Every structure is written in C-alpha cells, then in structure tokens.
Short mmCIF file of C-alpha atoms in Angstrom, two decimals:
data_model
loop_
_atom_site.label_atom_id
_atom_site.label_comp_id
_atom_site.label_asym_id
_atom_site.label_seq_id
_atom_site.Cartn_x
_atom_site.Cartn_y
_atom_site.Cartn_z
CA MET A 347 34.12 55.13 -27.41
CA GLY A 348 37.00 57.27 -27.33
CA ASP A 349 37.52 60.37 -29.77
CA GLU A 350 39.65 59.48 -32.77
CA GLN A 351 41.42 62.71 -32.50
CA GLY A 352 44.31 61.77 -35.02
CA SER A 353 41.99 60.66 -37.68
CA ALA A 354 41.78 63.07 -40.85
CA PRO A 355 38.41 64.54 -42.19
CA THR A 356 36.99 62.69 -44.92
CA LYS A 357 37.94 64.42 -48.04
CA PRO A 358 35.22 64.69 -51.07
CA ARG A 359 35.74 62.12 -53.80
CA ARG A 360 37.39 64.01 -56.84
CA ILE A 361 36.04 63.06 -60.24
CA SER A 362 38.61 62.77 -63.37
CA GLN A 363 37.79 65.07 -66.67
CA ARG A 364 36.96 61.67 -68.31
CA GLY A 365 34.54 61.05 -65.30
CA ILE A 366 32.67 64.46 -65.40
CA ALA A 367 32.20 63.84 -69.42
CA THR A 368 30.69 60.68 -68.97
CA ARG A 369 28.09 61.82 -66.02
CA GLU A 370 27.47 64.73 -68.53
CA ARG A 371 26.98 61.97 -71.43
CA ILE A 372 24.63 60.54 -68.97
CA LEU A 373 22.41 63.24 -68.09
CA GLU A 374 22.39 64.66 -71.58
CA ALA A 375 20.58 61.23 -72.68
CA ALA A 376 18.57 60.94 -69.80
CA ASN A 377 17.39 64.53 -70.30
CA ARG A 378 16.55 63.66 -74.10
CA LEU A 379 14.91 60.52 -73.38
CA MET A 380 12.57 61.65 -70.60
CA PHE A 381 11.59 64.67 -72.46
CA VAL A 382 9.95 62.55 -75.35
CA ARG A 383 8.93 59.38 -73.02
CA GLY A 384 8.61 60.81 -69.68
CA VAL A 385 10.45 59.90 -66.10
CA ASN A 386 8.38 56.89 -65.51
CA ALA A 387 8.41 55.14 -68.89
CA THR A 388 12.24 55.72 -69.09
CA THR A 389 14.51 52.54 -67.69
CA LEU A 390 18.02 53.01 -66.56
CA ASP A 391 18.65 50.31 -69.24
CA ASP A 392 17.43 52.97 -71.78
CA VAL A 393 19.66 55.76 -70.49
CA ARG A 394 22.66 53.59 -70.49
CA GLU A 395 21.90 52.04 -73.95
CA ALA A 396 21.46 56.04 -75.12
CA SER A 397 24.57 57.05 -73.45
CA GLN A 398 26.69 54.57 -74.44
CA THR A 399 27.85 53.48 -71.04
CA SER A 400 28.42 50.39 -69.14
CA LYS A 401 26.30 49.35 -66.01
CA SER A 402 29.43 49.97 -63.84
CA GLN A 403 29.90 53.41 -65.17
CA LEU A 404 26.25 54.50 -64.87
CA TYR A 405 26.08 53.12 -61.50
CA HIS A 406 29.38 54.84 -60.52
CA HIS A 407 27.68 57.85 -60.98
CA PHE A 408 23.94 57.45 -59.90
CA ALA A 409 23.30 54.68 -57.31
CA ASP A 410 19.50 53.93 -58.68
CA LYS A 411 16.88 55.85 -60.68
CA GLN A 412 15.71 58.39 -58.05
CA GLU A 413 19.40 59.46 -57.84
CA LEU A 414 19.55 60.02 -61.53
CA VAL A 415 16.12 61.73 -61.75
CA ARG A 416 17.15 64.29 -58.83
CA ALA A 417 20.19 64.99 -60.59
CA LEU A 418 18.29 65.38 -64.06
CA VAL A 419 15.97 68.12 -62.18
CA ARG A 420 18.89 69.95 -61.31
CA TYR A 421 20.27 69.55 -64.87
CA ARG A 422 17.35 70.50 -66.41
CA GLY A 423 16.45 73.37 -64.30
CA ALA A 424 19.96 74.80 -65.05
CA LEU A 425 19.13 74.73 -68.52
CA VAL A 426 15.78 76.25 -68.34
CA LEU A 427 17.10 79.21 -66.02
CA GLN A 428 20.19 79.94 -68.36
CA ARG A 429 17.68 80.13 -71.33
CA GLU A 430 15.18 82.36 -69.56
CA ARG A 431 17.63 84.71 -68.19
CA GLY A 432 18.70 85.19 -71.73
CA GLY A 433 15.17 86.73 -72.68
CA LEU A 434 14.22 88.14 -69.17
CA GLU A 435 16.96 89.53 -67.11
CA ARG A 436 17.06 92.74 -69.06
CA LEU A 437 13.10 93.09 -69.93
CA LYS A 438 11.73 96.27 -69.48
CA SER A 439 9.14 96.56 -72.09
CA PHE A 440 6.05 95.31 -73.43
CA SER A 441 7.76 94.69 -76.58
CA GLY A 442 10.36 92.39 -74.94
CA LEU A 443 7.55 90.24 -73.46
CA VAL A 444 6.15 89.97 -76.76
CA ARG A 445 9.59 88.83 -77.94
CA TRP A 446 9.87 86.20 -75.16
CA ARG A 447 6.41 85.07 -75.82
CA ASN A 448 7.38 84.41 -79.67
CA ALA A 449 10.35 82.53 -78.79
CA LEU A 450 8.78 80.31 -76.65
CA VAL A 451 5.83 79.78 -78.96
CA GLN A 452 8.34 79.17 -82.01
CA ALA A 453 10.46 76.68 -80.02
CA ASN A 454 7.60 74.81 -78.97
CA SER A 455 6.24 74.61 -82.54
CA LEU A 456 9.08 72.74 -83.84
CA ASN A 457 7.60 69.86 -81.85
CA SER A 458 4.08 70.58 -83.32
CA GLY A 459 3.21 71.38 -79.42
CA LYS A 460 4.04 67.90 -78.10
CA TYR A 461 5.84 67.05 -74.90
CA GLY A 462 5.10 70.22 -73.24
CA CYS A 463 7.69 71.98 -70.86
CA GLY A 464 10.40 70.19 -69.74
CA LEU A 465 10.07 71.39 -65.92
CA GLY A 466 6.18 71.25 -66.16
CA SER A 467 6.10 67.39 -67.05
CA MET A 468 8.46 66.33 -64.55
CA ALA A 469 6.34 68.41 -62.11
CA VAL A 470 3.22 66.46 -62.97
CA GLU A 471 5.13 63.01 -62.79
CA LEU A 472 7.12 63.55 -59.44
CA SER A 473 5.27 65.97 -57.39
CA ASP A 474 3.38 63.05 -55.66
CA GLN A 475 6.36 60.45 -55.78
CA ASP A 476 9.35 62.30 -54.60
CA GLU A 477 9.56 65.21 -52.07
CA GLN A 478 12.61 66.30 -52.77
CA ALA A 479 12.50 66.27 -56.66
CA ARG A 480 9.19 68.26 -56.47
CA SER A 481 10.83 71.16 -54.11
CA MET A 482 13.60 71.41 -56.28
CA LEU A 483 11.14 71.95 -59.21
CA SER A 484 9.24 74.44 -56.97
CA GLU A 485 12.22 76.33 -56.53
CA THR A 486 13.11 76.54 -60.05
CA PHE A 487 9.81 77.48 -60.86
CA ALA A 488 10.01 80.46 -58.31
CA ALA A 489 13.25 81.56 -59.87
CA TRP A 490 11.55 81.38 -63.22
CA GLU A 491 8.62 83.48 -61.93
CA LYS A 492 10.84 86.00 -60.66
CA LEU A 493 12.77 86.76 -63.68
CA ILE A 494 9.24 88.01 -65.04
CA SER A 495 8.36 89.60 -62.03
CA ASP A 496 11.56 91.51 -61.81
CA GLY A 497 11.11 92.71 -65.54
CA LEU A 498 7.50 93.87 -64.48
CA HIS A 499 8.91 95.80 -61.73
CA ARG A 500 11.42 97.48 -63.88
CA MET A 501 8.61 98.42 -66.43
CA ARG A 502 6.72 99.89 -63.43
CA ASP A 503 9.59 101.86 -61.93
CA SER A 504 10.45 103.28 -65.49
CA GLY A 505 6.47 104.46 -65.67
CA ALA A 506 5.80 101.73 -68.41
CA LEU A 507 3.27 100.24 -66.26
CA ARG A 508 0.91 102.07 -63.93
CA GLN A 509 1.71 102.28 -60.21
CA ASP A 510 -1.33 99.82 -59.29
CA ALA A 511 0.09 97.20 -61.36
CA GLU A 512 1.15 94.24 -59.28
CA PRO A 513 4.34 92.54 -60.94
CA GLU A 514 4.41 89.38 -58.57
CA LYS A 515 0.55 88.52 -59.28
CA LEU A 516 0.84 89.68 -63.08
CA ALA A 517 4.14 86.98 -63.35
CA THR A 518 2.00 84.55 -61.46
CA GLY A 519 -0.71 84.48 -64.07
CA LEU A 520 1.59 84.68 -67.01
CA MET A 521 3.47 81.58 -65.47
CA ALA A 522 0.28 79.77 -65.14
CA ALA A 523 -0.89 80.85 -68.60
CA LEU A 524 2.52 79.43 -70.16
CA GLN A 525 2.38 76.08 -68.17
CA GLY A 526 -1.44 75.42 -68.93
CA GLY A 527 -0.67 76.49 -72.62
CA TYR A 528 2.38 73.91 -72.86
CA LEU A 529 -0.35 71.24 -71.52
CA LEU A 530 -3.03 71.95 -73.98
CA ALA A 531 -0.66 72.29 -76.77
CA ASN A 532 0.76 68.84 -75.91
CA THR A 533 -2.65 67.30 -75.70
CA ALA A 534 -3.71 68.71 -78.88
CA HIS A 535 -0.30 68.19 -80.63
CA ASP A 536 -0.80 71.97 -81.70
CA VAL A 537 0.94 74.87 -80.36
CA GLY A 538 -2.33 77.20 -81.06
CA PRO A 539 -3.78 76.75 -77.42
CA MET A 540 -0.30 77.98 -76.12
CA GLU A 541 -0.38 80.99 -78.28
CA VAL A 542 -4.09 81.88 -76.98
CA ALA A 543 -3.10 81.32 -73.33
CA LEU A 544 0.10 83.77 -73.41
CA ASP A 545 -1.78 86.09 -75.42
CA MET A 546 -4.90 86.51 -73.14
CA ALA A 547 -2.31 86.76 -70.17
CA LEU A 548 -0.32 89.29 -72.18
CA GLU A 549 -3.29 91.41 -72.91
CA HIS A 550 -4.13 91.36 -69.20
CA ILE A 551 -0.55 93.01 -68.55
CA LYS A 552 -1.07 95.40 -71.65
CA SER A 553 -4.03 96.76 -70.08
CA PHE A 554 -1.74 98.36 -67.12
CA LEU A 555 0.58 100.11 -69.74
CA THR A 556 0.67 103.86 -69.07
CA GLU A 557 0.53 104.53 -72.64
CA PRO A 558 -1.82 102.53 -75.17
CA SER A 559 0.35 100.08 -77.00
CA GLY A 560 -0.33 99.26 -80.78
CA GLU A 561 1.95 96.45 -80.80
CA SER A 562 0.16 93.22 -81.25
CA THR A 563 1.12 90.33 -78.83
CA ARG A 564 1.71 87.91 -81.88
#
C-alpha cells in the first residue's frame, strides 16, 4: 500500500460549549448517584434520567458505562485533590493537621458517616474490575498522600518535627487511618470510628513534635 502523503492529519474533535455543559451535567449526576448507590448499582438509565439527557446525548459523550466510570474517576479525583490542596498545600504545623482532621470529620458527619470516601468506595468496587480505573485511583491516592507528606516535610524542615520523623511513613499511616475510618463510619452510620482512627494517627505524629503540644486532636 502506497503512502498517502497528501492526506492531512486527523484533528481532534472540537466540543461546543453546549456539549461541554452537557458532559459536565452527566458527570455531576453520575457523581451524585454513584456516591450514594455505588458504581455497580447505578445504571446508565439512572444517570440519563438524573442528568435530564437523552440516550443520544449520553452515548455521544460516553460510549458505554466503563467509559463513563473512567471519566468519573478522573472527575472525582480532581475534585478531591482540589479540596485537599486547600487544607494541605500550606500545612506546616500540628494545629494545621488538627484543622484538616476536623474539616474531614465535620463533612462526613453531615451524612452521619454514611457512604464513605468517594475515592475509597470506588477503589473497593473497581480495583478488581478495571485495571485502568484502578491505576488512576492509585495515582490520585498517591498525590493525596504526597500532599500530607510534603506538609510533614515542611514541619520537619522548620524544626517542628524531630529529625528522626519519617514524613512518607507518617503520611501513609495517616492516610490508612483516614480510609479505614471512612469505612468503619460507613458501616456504623456513625462518624465516631473515623474520629478515633484519625486521632490515634495524629497522636502518633504528635509524639514526634520537638516541643510538647497541649493542643488536643479534637
């Protein structure tokens, strides 16, 4: 077959502003439904009805449920990281960690601890079903954990934490406590277990402070 030297490269399809708005509306509806019901229990018809879109509109943007779910992983991950940057990018003190903890607990208490972490619940459902989604979720959790470890590094560099503190390990422990706390709170429909899990992890970090802090983790 000869080279088609005269053929022009394919240009990416441009989406109109109305199309962008429709796609955003679909993702917002899917996010709400799948947060409460879960990924597997939510159908495309559920999303279509909640987003007030036609089948042709839905399939124009997402060929199937798998494509929608993968887009939702990116969408939800971006929302979570945007929120977490607000509380962690300038973290440089133990009191900052306490404020971060309090904000997460307060937000989860609005649902009486139900539904868990939006990313964690997706990870439970998708990790054995969709390798691409699992990989994207893993990257998002790594970015979230790095926000914590970067803050702990700033605390150590400023002298607030002892030099033998290991920010990466402390961040992993705190993230594990957070996700485990979300899971237990969801099971109990009570935010109490989440508070206990986070407070135990913060007490461990507190033990590395260079000066005793009288500040409670609550």
